[in-house]
Amino acid sequence: MTNIAYEKPIIEKKLKSISFRGPDYTGITTVDQLTFGHLRLSILDLDPRSHQPMVHDHLTLVYNGEIYNYKTIRSELETLGYSFHTESDTEVLLIGFKHWGKNVLDKMNGMFAFSIYNAETNTLFSARDRLGVKPFYYYWHEGALEICSQIRPLLKGKTINEEAISIFLDTDYIPSPYTIAEHVYKLPPGHYMEIDFSRQTKTIHTYWNLKPATIKTISYEAAKNELHDLLKDAVKIRLQSDVPIGSFLSGGIDSSLVSSIAAKVSPTTINTFSIGFEDPKYDESKIAEQYAKIIKSKHTTTICRASDIMELIPKLTQVYDEPFADSSALPSLLLNKITRQYVTVALSGDGGDESFIGYEHFDSLIRNKSIMDIPYPIRKLVSKSGILKLFGMNTHRIHNALNTKTRNDFIENIFSRKGFLLNKPRQDWMKHYQGYKSWSSLFLQKAADLNIKLWLENDSNVKVDRASMAYSVEVRSPFLDYRIIEYARTLPMHFKYEKGRQKKILRDILKDYIPETVFNQPKQGFAAPIEHWMRHELRDEFTQALNDDFLEKVPNLNIKKFKQLFEAHMSGKENHRTYIWKLFVLSKWYDEFEF
């Protein structure tokens, strides 16, 4: 959507550059000084009557996503006297906004990014879902406005944001509200934006956020039953579709639980999908196949090889638009490519690790928490003494605990290397993510909250959205239902994590569907064996991409340090795949966008 005076062919070209997001219909409408463009991936009410942009009286809407409880909202609006001409959630959103205004956001359970223009007031109202499942980019400068689900159509003529490059080198992604381009921003999750074109003003407000949670006084069995009911409802409302639907099924607890519930409540046999690797260290496909037999799903396994990765690297830069260095994006692309041959909608287990303490780094925090209780000067001395090597304790996490001043810094170091590859550290961006310090006094919950606000939105959700939309697949994640996020934060920590047993309550619910002896196997993590490939099958590709000409282009990069890491990795002495991969991705981004 734009208020810049582009000719229609330019608007069409911009939409065509991301047509994979909505291949079923392209709609363009001009209202007053605004041009609305929309790419439709038809999921609900496939009839042309539900095409967008959608107009109702003086309101015009463009919208991306799904409102899972739209039928409930529709029924309420019908009792208030409204009638409907479609069976879509789009019309429900539009009429709901007409009646409730911004308060419609409090009623919606879904993933969404939308803009509604009010021709009577010459104002634009835009909003993004609570957890940032759907993307929202906007350009606002000197009265000119453009809005899009991806940044590619907004990049022409823009200059690079050098601060964003430094953030990317610290984190593997560019967190909201920043983007790779100057004057282009991401609307943060749980926020709405109002633009008054007559006054030339823009205001942004929060409508949802994490908040200090009151821990429930509840028995474990009661909590397990309540959570189970919530999960069943979250899955059930995400099974609404007028096109074929399936579920991702890895060897992990979260996708297994989602797929198990879906198999139970679905009136037909569900399709499930997983990715495997030739290297058994990374392969969970055999476990996933065991699960599929138990829940009686129709299962498809695809093996990911180095040659598949090479073929997908151009796709990575094509659909991710901004530098994005989570290597699991590659198997995610392959998974969605296969899935699209069978279904248009897929359920996933994303979000379970954040709410139920599932990641390895939560274990690491607990293991090293006692180190943080030692006065900092003593820790610093021990770190430099060489005693760690003597006792075989020379690990990155222990070094981190010894050299970090506070527990909060220790948590933040999980998500940012704080200038490790930079000539000059730039940490001002973390000011947007300081809420975790006040929402809980519990060490693990603080880390989980920062995981939700920083990593989940900017890494996990970006990875899933771009990888799925690249092949016109809509992914729905029951664990990202805000009711589950909120409920999990009210549970006593030992319901979720006890004596190293991660996701305790989810495991105990999963027992209702899959025997514990089957699912209680080590999880490999959904990542490709990049460190091996870059030393062998892809060695020439990496060496050529990371040449001096490219490295000298990268603002604020400590080139000497990076070259040392690169040499140590390629010789097999050390593993620095994370840093090498992020510079490789950045080089491909520079090539693609010619910055």
XYZ file of C-alpha atoms in Angstrom:
595
model
C 0.000 0.000 0.000
C 1.328 3.442 -0.872
C 0.487 7.136 -0.989
C 3.429 7.783 -3.331
C 2.237 8.686 -6.827
C 3.391 5.514 -8.584
C 1.886 4.552 -11.924
C -0.088 1.291 -11.889
C 2.645 -0.680 -13.765
C 5.132 0.147 -10.978
C 2.691 -1.041 -8.312
C 2.139 -4.237 -10.293
C 5.904 -4.780 -10.565
C 6.348 -4.311 -6.802
C 3.611 -6.857 -6.096
C 4.994 -9.286 -8.650
C 8.364 -9.308 -6.839
C 6.672 -11.042 -3.878
C 3.850 -12.788 -5.748
C 4.677 -16.081 -3.986
C 2.941 -14.648 -0.900
C -0.392 -14.663 -2.725
C -0.496 -16.370 -6.107
C -4.284 -16.762 -6.361
C -5.336 -13.159 -7.075
C -3.807 -9.688 -7.366
C -6.024 -6.748 -6.518
C -5.207 -3.036 -6.898
C -7.529 -0.196 -5.872
C -6.980 3.567 -5.546
C -8.939 5.507 -2.916
C -8.247 9.242 -2.581
C -4.438 9.592 -2.544
C -3.810 5.963 -1.534
C -3.166 2.950 -3.741
C -3.959 -0.434 -2.194
C -2.457 -3.621 -3.576
C -3.074 -7.156 -2.322
C -1.828 -10.645 -3.151
C -4.273 -13.353 -2.125
C -3.485 -16.865 -0.948
C -7.017 -18.254 -0.785
C -7.668 -20.240 2.414
C -11.169 -19.303 3.631
C -14.121 -18.608 1.299
C -12.384 -19.212 -2.040
C -15.041 -17.190 -3.880
C -13.952 -13.921 -5.606
C -16.335 -12.058 -3.271
C -13.585 -12.318 -0.613
C -10.846 -10.774 -2.750
C -8.979 -7.759 -1.428
C -8.688 -4.823 -1.194
C -12.089 -5.074 0.496
C -14.380 -2.055 0.851
C -17.220 -1.509 3.324
C -18.850 1.925 3.318
C -15.994 4.437 3.778
C -13.457 1.810 4.919
C -10.896 0.039 2.701
C -8.883 -2.939 4.000
C -5.757 -4.843 3.003
C -4.959 -7.730 5.311
C -2.557 -10.670 5.659
C -3.164 -13.572 8.032
C -5.961 -15.507 9.685
C -8.360 -14.688 12.535
C -8.993 -18.072 14.101
C -11.990 -17.007 16.195
C -13.663 -15.067 13.382
C -16.853 -17.122 13.616
C -17.357 -16.113 17.257
C -16.750 -12.431 16.413
C -19.096 -12.702 13.433
C -21.887 -14.124 15.603
C -21.498 -11.228 18.050
C -21.673 -8.704 15.213
C -24.762 -10.402 13.797
C -26.529 -10.031 17.156
C -25.648 -6.323 16.919
C -27.509 -6.104 13.599
C -24.743 -6.492 11.019
C -25.119 -8.740 7.979
C -22.366 -10.380 5.945
C -21.924 -11.044 2.226
C -18.966 -13.461 2.451
C -17.812 -16.381 4.589
C -14.358 -14.839 5.142
C -12.532 -13.568 8.214
C -11.588 -10.512 6.124
C -15.122 -9.137 6.178
C -15.410 -9.901 9.902
C -12.285 -7.821 10.562
C -13.561 -4.930 8.452
C -17.028 -4.770 10.013
C -15.555 -5.446 13.467
C -13.308 -2.411 13.050
C -16.259 -0.327 11.898
C -18.150 -1.191 15.097
C -15.395 -1.353 17.741
C -12.554 0.639 16.206
C -9.165 -0.241 17.692
C -10.873 -2.343 20.400
C -11.466 -5.054 17.792
C -7.833 -6.019 18.419
C -8.699 -7.245 21.918
C -11.296 -9.606 20.459
C -9.091 -11.150 17.770
C -7.178 -14.390 18.206
C -4.974 -14.858 15.195
C -1.940 -13.920 13.161
C -2.359 -10.731 11.199
C -0.995 -7.551 9.727
C -3.511 -5.134 8.243
C -4.250 -1.544 7.260
C -7.685 0.110 7.106
C -8.197 3.496 5.446
C -11.042 5.701 6.641
C -12.016 7.997 3.761
C -14.218 10.137 6.028
C -11.370 11.067 8.390
C -8.455 10.663 5.931
C -6.695 8.389 8.429
C -5.035 4.995 8.234
C -5.167 2.419 11.025
C -2.648 -0.443 10.921
C -1.901 -3.266 13.354
C 0.240 -6.361 13.808
C -0.591 -9.498 15.804
C 0.524 -9.958 19.406
C 3.501 -12.259 18.764
C 4.626 -10.878 15.403
C 3.765 -14.016 13.438
C 2.935 -11.920 10.374
C 5.387 -9.258 9.142
C 4.689 -5.532 8.748
C 7.189 -3.182 7.055
C 6.571 0.495 6.461
C 8.402 3.435 4.901
C 7.487 6.814 6.390
C 9.554 9.844 5.460
C 8.597 13.439 4.705
C 4.927 12.526 4.348
C 5.505 9.614 1.976
C 4.163 6.215 3.033
C 4.574 2.648 1.789
C 3.502 -0.505 3.643
C 4.271 -4.110 2.740
C 4.562 -7.651 4.138
C 8.132 -7.842 2.840
C 10.825 -5.228 2.461
C 11.890 -5.996 -1.125
C 9.269 -3.745 -2.791
C 10.343 -0.865 -0.502
C 14.114 -1.041 -1.071
C 14.613 0.736 -4.384
C 16.340 4.083 -3.910
C 16.973 3.488 -0.197
C 20.346 3.644 1.570
C 21.709 0.905 3.798
C 21.222 1.181 7.565
C 24.740 0.605 8.913
C 23.514 0.189 12.476
C 21.317 -2.687 11.263
C 24.391 -4.446 9.833
C 26.083 -4.262 13.245
C 22.960 -5.634 14.939
C 22.827 -8.482 12.409
C 26.463 -9.394 13.089
C 25.581 -9.624 16.784
C 22.290 -11.518 16.482
C 21.850 -13.295 13.075
C 18.788 -11.136 12.242
C 17.592 -7.521 12.326
C 15.060 -7.022 15.166
C 12.104 -4.646 15.075
C 11.734 -1.744 14.807
C 14.928 -1.732 12.702
C 15.358 -2.835 9.085
C 18.263 -3.000 6.658
C 17.192 0.285 5.012
C 17.106 3.854 6.302
C 13.583 5.229 6.957
C 12.035 1.751 6.638
C 10.776 0.176 9.869
C 9.014 -2.864 11.252
C 5.848 -2.270 13.245
C 6.532 -4.143 16.517
C 4.215 -7.016 17.510
C 1.250 -6.107 19.689
C 1.254 -2.529 18.347
C -1.026 -0.441 16.186
C -0.149 2.617 14.133
C -2.362 5.578 13.246
C -1.512 7.965 10.431
C -3.434 11.204 9.919
C -2.765 12.339 6.360
C -4.370 15.746 6.860
C -2.069 16.541 9.793
C 0.865 14.477 8.479
C 1.251 12.722 11.837
C 2.123 9.141 12.806
C 1.569 7.623 16.241
C 2.310 4.072 17.456
C 0.697 2.480 20.514
C 0.936 -0.840 22.380
C -2.256 -2.896 22.699
C -0.664 -6.142 24.040
C 2.568 -7.110 25.767
C 3.933 -9.534 28.310
C 3.342 -8.293 31.834
C 4.189 -9.316 35.388
C 2.446 -12.638 35.868
C 0.786 -13.854 39.054
C 1.746 -17.485 39.659
C -1.349 -19.685 40.020
C -2.086 -21.664 43.147
C -3.107 -24.817 41.360
C -2.382 -28.537 41.481
C -0.192 -30.022 38.786
C -3.005 -32.285 37.521
C -5.445 -29.379 37.298
C -2.880 -27.261 35.438
C -2.159 -30.129 33.057
C -5.879 -30.549 32.296
C -6.421 -26.808 31.783
C -3.412 -26.527 29.492
C -4.484 -29.625 27.559
C -7.931 -28.107 26.969
C -6.347 -24.858 25.805
C -4.065 -26.716 23.403
C -6.952 -28.738 21.993
C -8.916 -25.562 21.334
C -5.860 -23.799 19.845
C -5.370 -26.713 17.431
C -9.081 -27.051 16.631
C -9.578 -23.406 15.622
C -6.460 -23.624 13.442
C -7.908 -26.544 11.500
C -10.541 -24.288 9.886
C -9.755 -24.221 6.177
C -11.367 -24.533 2.763
C -8.145 -26.038 1.346
C -6.096 -29.156 2.292
C -4.335 -28.973 5.667
C -1.478 -30.952 7.268
C 1.052 -30.781 10.096
C 4.824 -30.618 10.442
C 6.126 -33.525 12.516
C 9.739 -33.533 13.685
C 11.250 -35.677 16.426
C 10.439 -33.035 19.037
C 7.819 -32.770 21.759
C 6.015 -29.697 20.421
C 5.248 -30.719 16.833
C 4.421 -34.241 18.057
C 1.867 -32.898 20.519
C 0.305 -30.569 17.934
C 0.170 -33.354 15.322
C -1.243 -35.846 17.852
C -4.046 -33.502 18.880
C -4.759 -32.630 15.229
C -4.941 -36.332 14.336
C -7.403 -36.848 17.198
C -9.760 -33.947 16.440
C -9.575 -33.949 12.629
C -12.463 -35.775 10.922
C -10.046 -37.075 8.251
C -6.539 -38.603 8.281
C -3.984 -35.828 8.534
C -0.876 -35.491 6.389
C 2.389 -35.027 8.303
C 5.781 -33.952 6.975
C 9.379 -34.058 8.188
C 12.923 -33.360 6.994
C 15.824 -35.747 7.559
C 19.592 -35.590 7.046
C 22.091 -38.222 5.931
C 24.226 -37.423 8.990
C 22.593 -39.252 11.957
C 23.798 -36.485 14.324
C 21.201 -34.182 12.763
C 18.546 -36.649 11.666
C 15.227 -36.943 13.531
C 13.226 -38.369 10.655
C 13.215 -41.960 11.962
C 11.729 -40.786 15.272
C 9.133 -38.731 13.389
C 8.176 -41.820 11.361
C 7.606 -43.739 14.620
C 5.272 -40.967 15.833
C 3.402 -40.943 12.517
C 2.647 -44.665 12.787
C 1.289 -44.234 16.309
C -0.997 -41.288 15.481
C -1.926 -42.907 12.124
C -1.037 -39.941 9.940
C -0.086 -40.093 6.270
C 3.608 -39.221 6.545
C 6.188 -37.850 4.087
C 9.920 -37.712 4.876
C 12.381 -35.734 2.738
C 16.155 -36.130 3.096
C 18.112 -32.859 2.896
C 21.557 -33.073 1.233
C 24.315 -30.527 0.619
C 23.226 -30.279 -3.033
C 19.717 -29.307 -1.879
C 21.215 -26.511 0.215
C 23.180 -25.181 -2.753
C 20.026 -25.097 -4.837
C 18.115 -23.254 -2.093
C 20.678 -20.505 -1.354
C 19.348 -18.258 -4.174
C 15.833 -18.855 -2.819
C 17.030 -17.815 0.665
C 18.083 -14.339 -0.505
C 15.087 -14.066 -2.807
C 12.433 -14.543 -0.125
C 14.112 -13.373 3.103
C 14.908 -9.893 1.703
C 16.911 -8.852 4.773
C 20.108 -10.565 5.976
C 18.945 -13.604 7.976
C 21.463 -16.139 9.280
C 19.458 -18.882 10.989
C 20.720 -21.859 8.952
C 17.580 -23.853 9.769
C 15.859 -21.576 7.226
C 17.278 -23.874 4.536
C 15.657 -27.141 5.667
C 12.544 -25.056 6.432
C 12.415 -23.966 2.794
C 12.828 -27.565 1.651
C 10.127 -28.774 4.062
C 7.628 -26.224 2.731
C 8.565 -26.959 -0.877
C 7.607 -30.607 -0.326
C 4.574 -29.797 1.817
C 3.046 -27.570 -0.885
C 2.741 -30.580 -3.165
C 0.137 -32.000 -0.757
C -1.470 -29.195 1.291
C -1.820 -25.395 1.457
C -2.000 -25.058 5.261
C 0.262 -26.720 7.835
C 0.289 -26.745 11.632
C 3.637 -26.395 13.419
C 5.057 -26.736 16.928
C 6.810 -23.354 16.955
C 6.578 -21.471 20.254
C 6.598 -24.404 22.663
C 10.248 -24.067 23.634
C 9.845 -20.421 24.642
C 6.858 -20.929 26.925
C 7.809 -24.292 28.406
C 11.599 -23.922 28.849
C 12.711 -26.225 26.065
C 15.937 -24.827 24.643
C 19.409 -26.071 25.580
C 20.401 -22.602 26.712
C 17.858 -22.803 29.561
C 19.764 -25.834 30.875
C 22.983 -23.877 30.479
C 21.615 -20.973 32.523
C 20.736 -23.305 35.395
C 24.094 -25.100 35.247
C 26.027 -21.834 35.418
C 23.741 -19.838 37.727
C 25.808 -20.707 40.796
C 28.901 -19.277 39.097
C 27.078 -15.949 38.795
C 26.693 -15.878 42.601
C 30.481 -15.595 43.011
C 31.639 -11.947 43.277
C 32.596 -10.619 39.831
C 36.279 -9.758 40.631
C 36.890 -13.371 41.761
C 35.180 -14.753 38.665
C 37.275 -12.524 36.435
C 40.455 -13.733 38.147
C 39.497 -17.407 37.754
C 38.755 -16.817 34.064
C 42.284 -15.524 33.433
C 44.093 -18.033 35.637
C 44.086 -21.009 33.262
C 42.457 -23.198 35.915
C 39.532 -23.967 33.564
C 41.795 -25.745 31.096
C 43.380 -27.714 33.915
C 39.994 -29.149 34.953
C 38.589 -29.501 31.412
C 35.979 -26.776 31.954
C 37.066 -24.427 29.180
C 33.608 -23.980 27.618
C 32.057 -20.890 26.055
C 29.186 -20.791 28.579
C 31.476 -21.068 31.634
C 33.727 -18.335 30.236
C 30.612 -16.266 29.663
C 29.414 -16.771 33.269
C 32.820 -15.885 34.694
C 33.208 -12.724 32.610
C 29.670 -11.351 32.777
C 28.918 -8.780 35.466
C 25.209 -9.449 36.091
C 22.654 -12.218 35.605
C 20.711 -10.041 33.176
C 23.852 -9.563 31.074
C 24.334 -13.342 31.139
C 20.809 -13.801 29.766
C 21.330 -11.174 27.054
C 24.564 -12.843 25.974
C 22.521 -15.837 24.828
C 20.896 -13.672 22.186
C 23.675 -11.230 21.277
C 27.451 -11.525 20.969
C 27.685 -7.825 21.894
C 30.289 -6.648 19.435
C 32.348 -9.846 19.073
C 32.784 -9.316 15.304
C 32.649 -5.531 15.393
C 35.293 -2.833 15.469
C 32.998 -0.783 17.699
C 30.193 -2.403 19.757
C 26.731 -0.896 19.224
C 24.175 -2.010 21.813
C 21.683 0.851 21.798
C 19.126 -1.385 20.047
C 18.640 -3.494 23.208
C 16.716 -0.581 24.757
C 13.645 -1.948 22.929
C 13.908 -5.291 24.751
C 14.405 -4.414 28.407
C 10.923 -5.379 29.613
C 12.094 -8.877 30.569
C 13.889 -7.362 33.582
C 10.630 -6.337 35.251
C 8.111 -9.024 34.253
C 9.528 -11.730 36.503
C 12.037 -12.167 39.315
C 12.753 -15.765 38.241
C 16.004 -16.298 36.364
C 14.566 -18.831 33.889
C 11.366 -16.862 33.291
C 13.367 -13.723 32.515
C 15.307 -15.659 29.886
C 12.085 -17.149 28.497
C 10.475 -13.703 28.273
C 13.433 -12.255 26.369
C 13.313 -15.360 24.166
C 9.676 -14.574 23.336
C 10.088 -10.862 22.748
C 13.411 -10.865 20.896
C 14.211 -14.237 19.325
C 10.736 -15.637 18.679
C 9.526 -12.617 16.730
C 12.705 -11.752 14.875
C 14.186 -15.186 14.200
C 11.707 -18.056 14.537
C 8.636 -16.273 13.167
C 10.598 -14.686 10.317
C 12.094 -18.052 9.383
C 8.692 -19.775 9.344
C 6.808 -16.985 7.557
C 9.307 -16.526 4.706
C 10.029 -20.251 4.244
C 6.320 -21.089 4.076
C 5.173 -18.134 1.982
C 8.034 -18.786 -0.461
C 5.956 -21.776 -1.565
C 2.529 -20.273 -0.829
C 1.989 -22.361 2.316
C 0.254 -20.924 5.372
C 1.736 -22.159 8.662
C -0.336 -21.996 11.842
C 1.277 -22.442 15.259
C -1.036 -23.392 18.171
C 1.695 -22.674 20.759
C 1.674 -19.053 19.542
C -1.937 -18.668 20.630
C -1.628 -15.738 23.045
C -3.834 -17.567 25.568
C -1.209 -20.322 25.846
C 1.649 -17.807 26.089
C -0.178 -16.014 28.918
C -1.247 -19.213 30.683
C 2.247 -20.729 30.654
C 3.661 -17.664 32.407
C 1.256 -18.165 35.340
C 2.400 -21.737 36.022
C 4.938 -22.531 38.752
C 8.351 -23.006 37.135
C 8.673 -26.582 38.390
C 5.591 -27.513 36.314
C 7.585 -26.585 33.218
C 11.176 -27.357 34.234
C 12.210 -29.702 37.020
C 15.654 -31.160 37.704
C 16.750 -30.751 34.103
C 13.508 -32.177 32.700
C 12.483 -29.607 30.129
C 8.856 -29.068 29.076
C 7.715 -31.379 31.874
C 4.009 -30.546 31.581
C 3.977 -30.939 27.788
C 5.706 -34.309 28.050
C 3.077 -35.467 30.516
C 0.261 -34.356 28.185
C 1.950 -36.081 25.241
C 1.806 -39.370 27.182
C -1.925 -39.402 26.395
C -1.046 -39.859 22.720
C 2.446 -41.381 22.420
C 4.252 -43.740 24.853
C 6.990 -41.972 26.821
C 9.536 -44.626 25.796
C 9.068 -43.475 22.191
C 9.200 -39.690 22.608
C 11.806 -39.586 25.378
C 14.705 -39.655 22.898
C 17.433 -37.001 22.487
C 16.365 -34.095 20.262
C 18.778 -33.148 17.492
C 17.503 -29.641 16.727
C 16.212 -28.507 13.350
C 19.454 -27.396 11.723
C 21.540 -28.456 8.751
C 25.131 -29.760 9.235
C 26.531 -26.503 7.850
C 29.886 -26.643 9.666
C 30.789 -29.886 7.898
C 29.494 -28.790 4.503
C 31.409 -25.497 4.547
C 34.662 -27.388 5.151
C 33.978 -29.941 2.422
C 31.152 -29.924 -0.150
C 30.630 -26.134 -0.040
C 34.220 -25.054 0.712
C 34.844 -23.318 -2.641
C 31.501 -21.524 -2.467
C 32.306 -20.045 0.960
C 35.908 -19.135 0.128
C 34.874 -17.280 -3.027
C 31.987 -15.424 -1.356
C 34.009 -14.247 1.662
C 36.743 -12.472 -0.306
C 38.519 -9.250 0.664
C 36.411 -7.082 -1.656
C 33.235 -8.159 0.110
C 34.648 -8.006 3.661
C 35.822 -4.430 3.132
C 32.248 -3.439 2.169
C 30.828 -4.502 5.526
C 30.574 -1.509 7.885
C 32.090 -1.925 11.357
C 33.350 -5.479 10.703
C 36.600 -6.522 12.401
C 38.069 -8.115 9.274
C 41.253 -9.363 10.928
C 39.311 -11.238 13.630
C 36.899 -12.736 11.114
C 39.743 -14.027 8.933
C 41.310 -15.709 11.968
C 37.989 -17.417 12.771
C 37.549 -18.469 9.152
C 41.021 -20.035 8.967
C 40.598 -21.843 12.321
C 37.267 -23.280 11.171
C 38.352 -24.378 7.713
C 41.420 -26.113 9.154
C 39.148 -28.090 11.483
C 40.728 -26.695 14.661
C 37.631 -24.842 15.877
C 33.942 -24.510 15.011
C 32.947 -20.982 13.971
C 30.137 -21.894 11.601
C 27.786 -19.279 13.093
C 30.043 -16.354 12.196
C 31.037 -17.727 8.807
C 27.447 -18.484 7.858
C 26.197 -15.000 8.793
C 28.907 -13.317 6.685
C 28.147 -15.704 3.832
C 24.440 -14.822 4.001
C 25.331 -11.132 4.109
C 27.526 -11.489 1.008
C 24.631 -13.088 -0.867
C 22.336 -10.277 0.255
C 24.781 -7.643 -1.046
C 24.930 -9.479 -4.380
C 21.149 -9.743 -4.629
C 20.320 -6.131 -3.811
C 23.492 -4.480 -5.183
C 24.100 -2.247 -2.180
